[in-house]
mmCIF file with all atom_site columns, C-alpha atoms and ligand atoms in Angstrom:
data_model
loop_
_atom_site.group_PDB
_atom_site.id
_atom_site.type_symbol
_atom_site.label_atom_id
_atom_site.label_alt_id
_atom_site.label_comp_id
_atom_site.label_asym_id
_atom_site.label_entity_id
_atom_site.label_seq_id
_atom_site.pdbx_PDB_ins_code
_atom_site.Cartn_x
_atom_site.Cartn_y
_atom_site.Cartn_z
_atom_site.occupancy
_atom_site.B_iso_or_equiv
_atom_site.pdbx_formal_charge
_atom_site.auth_seq_id
_atom_site.auth_comp_id
_atom_site.auth_asym_id
_atom_site.auth_atom_id
_atom_site.pdbx_PDB_model_num
ATOM   1   C  CA  . MET A 1 1   ? 0.000   0.000  0.000   1.00 95.00 ? 1   MET A CA  1
ATOM   2   C  CA  . SER A 1 2   ? 1.327   3.438  -0.916  1.00 96.00 ? 2   SER A CA  1
ATOM   3   C  CA  . MET A 1 3   ? -0.066  6.828  -0.071  1.00 97.00 ? 3   MET A CA  1
ATOM   4   C  CA  . LYS A 1 4   ? 0.290   10.190 -1.775  1.00 98.00 ? 4   LYS A CA  1
ATOM   5   C  CA  . VAL A 1 5   ? -1.116  13.493 -0.580  1.00 98.00 ? 5   VAL A CA  1
ATOM   6   C  CA  . ILE A 1 6   ? -1.769  16.157 -3.180  1.00 98.00 ? 6   ILE A CA  1
ATOM   7   C  CA  . LYS A 1 7   ? -3.272  19.599 -2.634  1.00 98.00 ? 7   LYS A CA  1
ATOM   8   C  CA  . THR A 1 8   ? -5.341  21.262 -5.323  1.00 98.00 ? 8   THR A CA  1
ATOM   9   C  CA  . ALA A 1 9   ? -6.335  24.916 -5.468  1.00 98.00 ? 9   ALA A CA  1
ATOM   10  C  CA  . ASP A 1 10  ? -9.417  24.557 -7.670  1.00 98.00 ? 10  ASP A CA  1
ATOM   11  C  CA  . ALA A 1 11  ? -11.656 22.098 -9.486  1.00 98.00 ? 11  ALA A CA  1
ATOM   12  C  CA  . ASN A 1 12  ? -9.530  22.160 -12.649 1.00 98.00 ? 12  ASN A CA  1
ATOM   13  C  CA  . GLN A 1 13  ? -6.466  21.039 -10.722 1.00 98.00 ? 13  GLN A CA  1
ATOM   14  C  CA  . THR A 1 14  ? -8.433  18.185 -9.174  1.00 98.00 ? 14  THR A CA  1
ATOM   15  C  CA  . GLU A 1 15  ? -9.609  17.136 -12.644 1.00 98.00 ? 15  GLU A CA  1
ATOM   16  C  CA  . ASN A 1 16  ? -6.060  17.295 -13.964 1.00 98.00 ? 16  ASN A CA  1
ATOM   17  C  CA  . ILE A 1 17  ? -4.734  15.035 -11.199 1.00 98.00 ? 17  ILE A CA  1
ATOM   18  C  CA  . ALA A 1 18  ? -7.539  12.581 -11.895 1.00 98.00 ? 18  ALA A CA  1
ATOM   19  C  CA  . GLU A 1 19  ? -6.820  12.746 -15.627 1.00 98.00 ? 19  GLU A CA  1
ATOM   20  C  CA  . ILE A 1 20  ? -3.277  11.473 -15.037 1.00 98.00 ? 20  ILE A CA  1
ATOM   21  C  CA  . ILE A 1 21  ? -4.643  8.487  -13.127 1.00 98.00 ? 21  ILE A CA  1
ATOM   22  C  CA  . GLY A 1 22  ? -7.312  7.986  -15.800 1.00 98.00 ? 22  GLY A CA  1
ATOM   23  C  CA  . GLY A 1 23  ? -4.621  7.816  -18.460 1.00 98.00 ? 23  GLY A CA  1
ATOM   24  C  CA  . ASN A 1 24  ? -2.936  4.966  -16.562 1.00 98.00 ? 24  ASN A CA  1
ATOM   25  C  CA  . LEU A 1 25  ? -6.069  2.806  -16.394 1.00 98.00 ? 25  LEU A CA  1
ATOM   26  C  CA  . ARG A 1 26  ? -5.874  -0.499 -18.237 1.00 98.00 ? 26  ARG A CA  1
ATOM   27  C  CA  . GLY A 1 27  ? -9.255  -1.993 -17.381 1.00 98.00 ? 27  GLY A CA  1
ATOM   28  C  CA  . GLY A 1 28  ? -10.252 -4.068 -14.371 1.00 98.00 ? 28  GLY A CA  1
ATOM   29  C  CA  . GLU A 1 29  ? -9.362  -1.413 -11.763 1.00 98.00 ? 29  GLU A CA  1
ATOM   30  C  CA  . VAL A 1 30  ? -11.572 -0.221 -8.918  1.00 98.00 ? 30  VAL A CA  1
ATOM   31  C  CA  . ILE A 1 31  ? -11.435 3.354  -7.638  1.00 98.00 ? 31  ILE A CA  1
ATOM   32  C  CA  . GLU A 1 32  ? -13.289 4.390  -4.512  1.00 98.00 ? 32  GLU A CA  1
ATOM   33  C  CA  . LEU A 1 33  ? -13.909 8.094  -3.885  1.00 98.00 ? 33  LEU A CA  1
ATOM   34  C  CA  . VAL A 1 34  ? -14.574 9.308  -0.358  1.00 98.00 ? 34  VAL A CA  1
ATOM   35  C  CA  . SER A 1 35  ? -15.612 12.805 0.732   1.00 98.00 ? 35  SER A CA  1
ATOM   36  C  CA  . ASP A 1 36  ? -18.434 14.876 2.105   1.00 97.00 ? 36  ASP A CA  1
ATOM   37  C  CA  . LEU A 1 37  ? -21.133 16.134 -0.226  1.00 96.00 ? 37  LEU A CA  1
ATOM   38  C  CA  . GLY A 1 38  ? -19.562 18.647 -2.627  1.00 97.00 ? 38  GLY A CA  1
ATOM   39  C  CA  . GLY A 1 39  ? -16.068 17.414 -1.827  1.00 98.00 ? 39  GLY A CA  1
ATOM   40  C  CA  . GLY A 1 40  ? -15.218 16.782 -5.455  1.00 98.00 ? 40  GLY A CA  1
ATOM   41  C  CA  . LYS A 1 41  ? -15.847 13.076 -6.143  1.00 98.00 ? 41  LYS A CA  1
ATOM   42  C  CA  . THR A 1 42  ? -17.829 13.679 -9.329  1.00 98.00 ? 42  THR A CA  1
ATOM   43  C  CA  . THR A 1 43  ? -15.331 16.348 -10.393 1.00 98.00 ? 43  THR A CA  1
ATOM   44  C  CA  . PHE A 1 44  ? -12.544 13.803 -9.888  1.00 98.00 ? 44  PHE A CA  1
ATOM   45  C  CA  . THR A 1 45  ? -14.479 11.242 -11.940 1.00 98.00 ? 45  THR A CA  1
ATOM   46  C  CA  . ARG A 1 46  ? -14.740 13.764 -14.786 1.00 98.00 ? 46  ARG A CA  1
ATOM   47  C  CA  . GLY A 1 47  ? -10.938 13.886 -14.945 1.00 98.00 ? 47  GLY A CA  1
ATOM   48  C  CA  . LEU A 1 48  ? -10.685 10.096 -14.708 1.00 98.00 ? 48  LEU A CA  1
ATOM   49  C  CA  . ALA A 1 49  ? -13.040 9.670  -17.669 1.00 98.00 ? 49  ALA A CA  1
ATOM   50  C  CA  . ARG A 1 50  ? -11.149 12.230 -19.736 1.00 98.00 ? 50  ARG A CA  1
ATOM   51  C  CA  . GLY A 1 51  ? -7.823  10.505 -19.074 1.00 98.00 ? 51  GLY A CA  1
ATOM   52  C  CA  . PHE A 1 52  ? -9.458  7.157  -19.807 1.00 98.00 ? 52  PHE A CA  1
ATOM   53  C  CA  . GLY A 1 53  ? -10.303 8.554  -23.241 1.00 98.00 ? 53  GLY A CA  1
ATOM   54  C  CA  . SER A 1 54  ? -14.039 8.831  -22.943 1.00 98.00 ? 54  SER A CA  1
ATOM   55  C  CA  . PRO A 1 55  ? -15.824 11.783 -24.557 1.00 97.00 ? 55  PRO A CA  1
ATOM   56  C  CA  . ASP A 1 56  ? -19.008 10.972 -22.619 1.00 97.00 ? 56  ASP A CA  1
ATOM   57  C  CA  . ARG A 1 57  ? -20.501 13.560 -20.299 1.00 96.00 ? 57  ARG A CA  1
ATOM   58  C  CA  . VAL A 1 58  ? -19.809 12.832 -16.651 1.00 97.00 ? 58  VAL A CA  1
ATOM   59  C  CA  . ALA A 1 59  ? -22.511 13.784 -14.185 1.00 94.00 ? 59  ALA A CA  1
ATOM   60  C  CA  . SER A 1 60  ? -23.573 12.654 -10.781 1.00 88.00 ? 60  SER A CA  1
ATOM   61  C  CA  . PRO A 1 61  ? -25.420 9.344  -11.129 1.00 80.00 ? 61  PRO A CA  1
ATOM   62  C  CA  . THR A 1 62  ? -27.221 9.954  -7.842  1.00 73.00 ? 62  THR A CA  1
ATOM   63  C  CA  . PHE A 1 63  ? -30.666 9.314  -9.283  1.00 77.00 ? 63  PHE A CA  1
ATOM   64  C  CA  . THR A 1 64  ? -29.711 6.545  -11.698 1.00 82.00 ? 64  THR A CA  1
ATOM   65  C  CA  . ILE A 1 65  ? -27.131 5.032  -9.315  1.00 90.00 ? 65  ILE A CA  1
ATOM   66  C  CA  . SER A 1 66  ? -24.858 4.034  -12.188 1.00 94.00 ? 66  SER A CA  1
ATOM   67  C  CA  . LYS A 1 67  ? -23.608 5.564  -15.425 1.00 96.00 ? 67  LYS A CA  1
ATOM   68  C  CA  . VAL A 1 68  ? -21.312 4.202  -18.128 1.00 97.00 ? 68  VAL A CA  1
ATOM   69  C  CA  . TYR A 1 69  ? -18.636 6.149  -20.016 1.00 98.00 ? 69  TYR A CA  1
ATOM   70  C  CA  . LYS A 1 70  ? -17.218 4.404  -23.064 1.00 98.00 ? 70  LYS A CA  1
ATOM   71  C  CA  . SER A 1 71  ? -13.676 4.524  -24.372 1.00 98.00 ? 71  SER A CA  1
ATOM   72  C  CA  . GLY A 1 72  ? -13.215 2.278  -27.406 1.00 97.00 ? 72  GLY A CA  1
ATOM   73  C  CA  . SER A 1 73  ? -14.014 -1.252 -26.271 1.00 97.00 ? 73  SER A CA  1
ATOM   74  C  CA  . LYS A 1 74  ? -13.568 -0.310 -22.611 1.00 98.00 ? 74  LYS A CA  1
ATOM   75  C  CA  . GLU A 1 75  ? -16.090 1.092  -20.175 1.00 98.00 ? 75  GLU A CA  1
ATOM   76  C  CA  . MET A 1 76  ? -15.964 3.132  -16.999 1.00 98.00 ? 76  MET A CA  1
ATOM   77  C  CA  . HIS A 1 77  ? -18.871 2.311  -14.678 1.00 98.00 ? 77  HIS A CA  1
ATOM   78  C  CA  . HIS A 1 78  ? -19.604 5.168  -12.283 1.00 97.00 ? 78  HIS A CA  1
ATOM   79  C  CA  . PHE A 1 79  ? -21.672 4.256  -9.225  1.00 96.00 ? 79  PHE A CA  1
ATOM   80  C  CA  . ASP A 1 80  ? -23.116 6.592  -6.597  1.00 95.00 ? 80  ASP A CA  1
ATOM   81  C  CA  . PHE A 1 81  ? -24.813 5.039  -3.571  1.00 94.00 ? 81  PHE A CA  1
ATOM   82  C  CA  . TYR A 1 82  ? -25.632 8.340  -1.862  1.00 94.00 ? 82  TYR A CA  1
ATOM   83  C  CA  . ARG A 1 83  ? -28.333 7.849  0.763   1.00 87.00 ? 83  ARG A CA  1
ATOM   84  C  CA  . LEU A 1 84  ? -29.092 4.285  -0.311  1.00 90.00 ? 84  LEU A CA  1
ATOM   85  C  CA  . PRO A 1 85  ? -29.592 2.221  2.824   1.00 89.00 ? 85  PRO A CA  1
ATOM   86  C  CA  . GLN A 1 86  ? -28.714 -0.902 0.857   1.00 88.00 ? 86  GLN A CA  1
ATOM   87  C  CA  . ALA A 1 87  ? -27.449 -1.572 -2.640  1.00 86.00 ? 87  ALA A CA  1
ATOM   88  C  CA  . GLY A 1 88  ? -30.236 -4.026 -3.539  1.00 88.00 ? 88  GLY A CA  1
ATOM   89  C  CA  . LEU A 1 89  ? -30.250 -5.247 -7.140  1.00 89.00 ? 89  LEU A CA  1
ATOM   90  C  CA  . ILE A 1 90  ? -27.513 -2.786 -8.099  1.00 92.00 ? 90  ILE A CA  1
ATOM   91  C  CA  . GLU A 1 91  ? -25.156 -4.917 -6.037  1.00 93.00 ? 91  GLU A CA  1
ATOM   92  C  CA  . HIS A 1 92  ? -25.454 -7.654 -8.686  1.00 93.00 ? 92  HIS A CA  1
ATOM   93  C  CA  . GLU A 1 93  ? -24.665 -5.171 -11.438 1.00 94.00 ? 93  GLU A CA  1
ATOM   94  C  CA  . LEU A 1 94  ? -21.672 -3.991 -9.434  1.00 97.00 ? 94  LEU A CA  1
ATOM   95  C  CA  . ALA A 1 95  ? -20.455 -7.551 -8.773  1.00 96.00 ? 95  ALA A CA  1
ATOM   96  C  CA  . ASP A 1 96  ? -20.652 -8.288 -12.524 1.00 96.00 ? 96  ASP A CA  1
ATOM   97  C  CA  . VAL A 1 97  ? -18.601 -5.294 -13.612 1.00 98.00 ? 97  VAL A CA  1
ATOM   98  C  CA  . LEU A 1 98  ? -16.076 -5.873 -10.819 1.00 98.00 ? 98  LEU A CA  1
ATOM   99  C  CA  . THR A 1 99  ? -15.025 -9.102 -12.552 1.00 97.00 ? 99  THR A CA  1
ATOM   100 C  CA  . ASP A 1 100 ? -14.943 -7.630 -16.073 1.00 98.00 ? 100 ASP A CA  1
ATOM   101 C  CA  . LYS A 1 101 ? -11.406 -6.821 -17.242 1.00 98.00 ? 101 LYS A CA  1
ATOM   102 C  CA  . ASN A 1 102 ? -12.763 -4.351 -19.803 1.00 98.00 ? 102 ASN A CA  1
ATOM   103 C  CA  . CYS A 1 103 ? -14.460 -2.315 -17.119 1.00 98.00 ? 103 CYS A CA  1
ATOM   104 C  CA  . VAL A 1 104 ? -13.144 0.244  -14.701 1.00 98.00 ? 104 VAL A CA  1
ATOM   105 C  CA  . VAL A 1 105 ? -15.343 0.788  -11.644 1.00 98.00 ? 105 VAL A CA  1
ATOM   106 C  CA  . VAL A 1 106 ? -15.568 4.175  -9.907  1.00 98.00 ? 106 VAL A CA  1
ATOM   107 C  CA  . ILE A 1 107 ? -17.635 4.421  -6.730  1.00 98.00 ? 107 ILE A CA  1
ATOM   108 C  CA  . GLU A 1 108 ? -18.999 7.348  -4.729  1.00 97.00 ? 108 GLU A CA  1
ATOM   109 C  CA  . TRP A 1 109 ? -20.566 6.764  -1.295  1.00 96.00 ? 109 TRP A CA  1
ATOM   110 C  CA  . GLY A 1 110 ? -19.495 3.113  -1.281  1.00 96.00 ? 110 GLY A CA  1
ATOM   111 C  CA  . ASP A 1 111 ? -20.221 2.367  2.379   1.00 96.00 ? 111 ASP A CA  1
ATOM   112 C  CA  . VAL A 1 112 ? -23.087 -0.004 1.579   1.00 95.00 ? 112 VAL A CA  1
ATOM   113 C  CA  . VAL A 1 113 ? -20.960 -2.066 -0.821  1.00 96.00 ? 113 VAL A CA  1
ATOM   114 C  CA  . GLN A 1 114 ? -17.707 -2.311 1.159   1.00 96.00 ? 114 GLN A CA  1
ATOM   115 C  CA  . HIS A 1 115 ? -18.145 -6.084 1.451   1.00 95.00 ? 115 HIS A CA  1
ATOM   116 C  CA  . VAL A 1 116 ? -18.132 -6.447 -2.365  1.00 96.00 ? 116 VAL A CA  1
ATOM   117 C  CA  . LEU A 1 117 ? -15.142 -4.211 -3.055  1.00 97.00 ? 117 LEU A CA  1
ATOM   118 C  CA  . PRO A 1 118 ? -11.729 -5.826 -3.578  1.00 97.00 ? 118 PRO A CA  1
ATOM   119 C  CA  . GLU A 1 119 ? -8.800  -4.949 -1.293  1.00 96.00 ? 119 GLU A CA  1
ATOM   120 C  CA  . LYS A 1 120 ? -6.899  -4.286 -4.470  1.00 97.00 ? 120 LYS A CA  1
ATOM   121 C  CA  . ARG A 1 121 ? -8.194  -0.819 -5.244  1.00 98.00 ? 121 ARG A CA  1
ATOM   122 C  CA  . LEU A 1 122 ? -7.294  2.851  -5.360  1.00 98.00 ? 122 LEU A CA  1
ATOM   123 C  CA  . THR A 1 123 ? -8.978  4.978  -2.714  1.00 98.00 ? 123 THR A CA  1
ATOM   124 C  CA  . VAL A 1 124 ? -9.075  8.748  -2.976  1.00 98.00 ? 124 VAL A CA  1
ATOM   125 C  CA  . ALA A 1 125 ? -10.192 10.597 0.156   1.00 98.00 ? 125 ALA A CA  1
ATOM   126 C  CA  . ILE A 1 126 ? -10.903 14.263 -0.504  1.00 98.00 ? 126 ILE A CA  1
ATOM   127 C  CA  . THR A 1 127 ? -11.121 16.894 2.208   1.00 98.00 ? 127 THR A CA  1
ATOM   128 C  CA  . GLN A 1 128 ? -11.955 20.553 1.818   1.00 98.00 ? 128 GLN A CA  1
ATOM   129 C  CA  . THR A 1 129 ? -9.218  22.886 3.075   1.00 97.00 ? 129 THR A CA  1
ATOM   130 C  CA  . ASP A 1 130 ? -10.916 26.147 2.106   1.00 95.00 ? 130 ASP A CA  1
ATOM   131 C  CA  . ASP A 1 131 ? -13.546 27.288 -0.433  1.00 94.00 ? 131 ASP A CA  1
ATOM   132 C  CA  . ASP A 1 132 ? -11.749 25.892 -3.461  1.00 97.00 ? 132 ASP A CA  1
ATOM   133 C  CA  . GLY A 1 133 ? -8.864  24.075 -1.807  1.00 98.00 ? 133 GLY A CA  1
ATOM   134 C  CA  . ARG A 1 134 ? -8.856  20.306 -1.505  1.00 98.00 ? 134 ARG A CA  1
ATOM   135 C  CA  . GLU A 1 135 ? -6.472  17.732 -0.107  1.00 98.00 ? 135 GLU A CA  1
ATOM   136 C  CA  . LEU A 1 136 ? -6.457  14.453 -1.990  1.00 98.00 ? 136 LEU A CA  1
ATOM   137 C  CA  . LYS A 1 137 ? -5.202  11.412 -0.066  1.00 98.00 ? 137 LYS A CA  1
ATOM   138 C  CA  . ILE A 1 138 ? -4.508  8.751  -2.659  1.00 98.00 ? 138 ILE A CA  1
ATOM   139 C  CA  . LYS A 1 139 ? -4.124  5.248  -1.221  1.00 98.00 ? 139 LYS A CA  1
ATOM   140 C  CA  . CYS A 1 140 ? -3.018  2.655  -3.707  1.00 97.00 ? 140 CYS A CA  1
ATOM   141 C  CA  . ALA A 1 141 ? -2.721  -1.122 -3.454  1.00 97.00 ? 141 ALA A CA  1
ATOM   142 C  CA  . ASP A 1 142 ? 0.779   -2.253 -4.506  1.00 97.00 ? 142 ASP A CA  1
ATOM   143 C  CA  . GLU A 1 143 ? -0.551  -4.175 -7.529  1.00 97.00 ? 143 GLU A CA  1
ATOM   144 C  CA  . LEU A 1 144 ? -2.014  -0.917 -8.856  1.00 98.00 ? 144 LEU A CA  1
ATOM   145 C  CA  . SER A 1 145 ? 1.067   1.273  -8.364  1.00 98.00 ? 145 SER A CA  1
ATOM   146 C  CA  . TYR A 1 146 ? 1.159   1.992  -12.136 1.00 98.00 ? 146 TYR A CA  1
ATOM   147 C  CA  . LEU A 1 147 ? -1.987  4.100  -11.623 1.00 98.00 ? 147 LEU A CA  1
ATOM   148 C  CA  . THR A 1 148 ? -0.118  6.825  -9.740  1.00 98.00 ? 148 THR A CA  1
ATOM   149 C  CA  . GLU A 1 149 ? 2.733   7.093  -12.242 1.00 98.00 ? 149 GLU A CA  1
ATOM   150 C  CA  . GLY A 1 150 ? 3.199   10.670 -13.386 1.00 97.00 ? 150 GLY A CA  1
ATOM   151 C  CA  . LEU A 1 151 ? 1.745   12.210 -10.219 1.00 97.00 ? 151 LEU A CA  1
ATOM   152 C  CA  . SER A 1 152 ? 4.018   14.713 -8.504  1.00 84.00 ? 152 SER A CA  1
HETATM 153 P  P1  . ADP B 2 .   ? -19.222 15.362 -4.835  1.00 61.92 ? 201 ADP B P1  1
HETATM 154 O  O1  . ADP B 2 .   ? -19.386 14.448 -6.012  1.00 61.92 ? 201 ADP B O1  1
HETATM 155 O  O2  . ADP B 2 .   ? -18.130 14.918 -3.898  1.00 61.92 ? 201 ADP B O2  1
HETATM 156 O  O3  . ADP B 2 .   ? -20.512 15.631 -4.108  1.00 61.92 ? 201 ADP B O3  1
HETATM 157 P  P2  . ADP B 2 .   ? -18.843 17.420 -6.832  1.00 61.92 ? 201 ADP B P2  1
HETATM 158 O  O4  . ADP B 2 .   ? -17.632 17.053 -7.640  1.00 61.92 ? 201 ADP B O4  1
HETATM 159 O  O5  . ADP B 2 .   ? -20.167 17.154 -7.423  1.00 61.92 ? 201 ADP B O5  1
HETATM 160 O  O6  . ADP B 2 .   ? -18.702 16.775 -5.373  1.00 61.92 ? 201 ADP B O6  1
HETATM 161 O  O7  . ADP B 2 .   ? -18.794 18.961 -6.480  1.00 61.92 ? 201 ADP B O7  1
HETATM 162 C  C1  . ADP B 2 .   ? -17.635 19.584 -6.056  1.00 61.92 ? 201 ADP B C1  1
HETATM 163 C  C2  . ADP B 2 .   ? -17.859 21.082 -6.187  1.00 61.92 ? 201 ADP B C2  1
HETATM 164 O  O8  . ADP B 2 .   ? -16.785 21.786 -5.602  1.00 61.92 ? 201 ADP B O8  1
HETATM 165 C  C3  . ADP B 2 .   ? -17.938 21.511 -7.652  1.00 61.92 ? 201 ADP B C3  1
HETATM 166 O  O9  . ADP B 2 .   ? -18.866 22.554 -7.779  1.00 61.92 ? 201 ADP B O9  1
HETATM 167 C  C4  . ADP B 2 .   ? -16.514 21.999 -7.915  1.00 61.92 ? 201 ADP B C4  1
HETATM 168 O  O10 . ADP B 2 .   ? -16.450 22.942 -8.951  1.00 61.92 ? 201 ADP B O10 1
HETATM 169 C  C5  . ADP B 2 .   ? -16.189 22.626 -6.563  1.00 61.92 ? 201 ADP B C5  1
HETATM 170 N  N1  . ADP B 2 .   ? -14.738 22.700 -6.276  1.00 61.92 ? 201 ADP B N1  1
HETATM 171 C  C6  . ADP B 2 .   ? -14.121 23.827 -5.846  1.00 61.92 ? 201 ADP B C6  1
HETATM 172 N  N2  . ADP B 2 .   ? -12.828 23.597 -5.640  1.00 61.92 ? 201 ADP B N2  1
HETATM 173 C  C7  . ADP B 2 .   ? -12.591 22.304 -5.960  1.00 61.92 ? 201 ADP B C7  1
HETATM 174 C  C8  . ADP B 2 .   ? -11.407 21.484 -5.945  1.00 61.92 ? 201 ADP B C8  1
HETATM 175 N  N3  . ADP B 2 .   ? -10.196 21.946 -5.568  1.00 61.92 ? 201 ADP B N3  1
HETATM 176 N  N4  . ADP B 2 .   ? -11.563 20.192 -6.322  1.00 61.92 ? 201 ADP B N4  1
HETATM 177 C  C9  . ADP B 2 .   ? -12.762 19.715 -6.678  1.00 61.92 ? 201 ADP B C9  1
HETATM 178 N  N5  . ADP B 2 .   ? -13.906 20.434 -6.704  1.00 61.92 ? 201 ADP B N5  1
HETATM 179 C  C10 . ADP B 2 .   ? -13.815 21.732 -6.353  1.00 61.92 ? 201 ADP B C10 1
HETATM 180 MG MG1 . MG  B 3 .   ? -20.975 13.201 -6.622  1.00 61.92 ? 202 MG  B MG1 1
#
């Protein structure tokens, strides 16, 4: 397990950090995003999708629970379990994509699905330092160390 702490001054910087990680994705990875509401998880996902090579519009999937962003033959599945007391049927969908090597899984508010998530994942914990400032704590399983290549 490695950990990097990166401070960003605005949303663009957060997106740019995420874009570097997105560019390192190969398929089969799981990224968990942790923060308060408005912390920047969806903003971070926007950068991930851009780096991953998807032109699809990234928005909060709060009401649909999951969204898919395509990049060639690969897919990024973006889940948001905000305020869901249990994952229900979506847990099956999540379990399916977690085993698909063509899919990258990005999760917001993943508390209710912790038992399904692999140890081998990248976790980004975002905290607000001031209005536009954020601190990103990036925890990476050793097997996924290639994901943080290129980060300062
Ligand atoms: P979440 O998905 O965690 O609820 P969002 O990404 O939807 O958060 O919203 C984050 C909000 O904070 C956006 O309006 C974004 O523009 C703003 N913001 C301001 N500064 C930053 C920063 N440094 N990093 C990320 N978002 C920021
Ligand atoms: Mg969000």
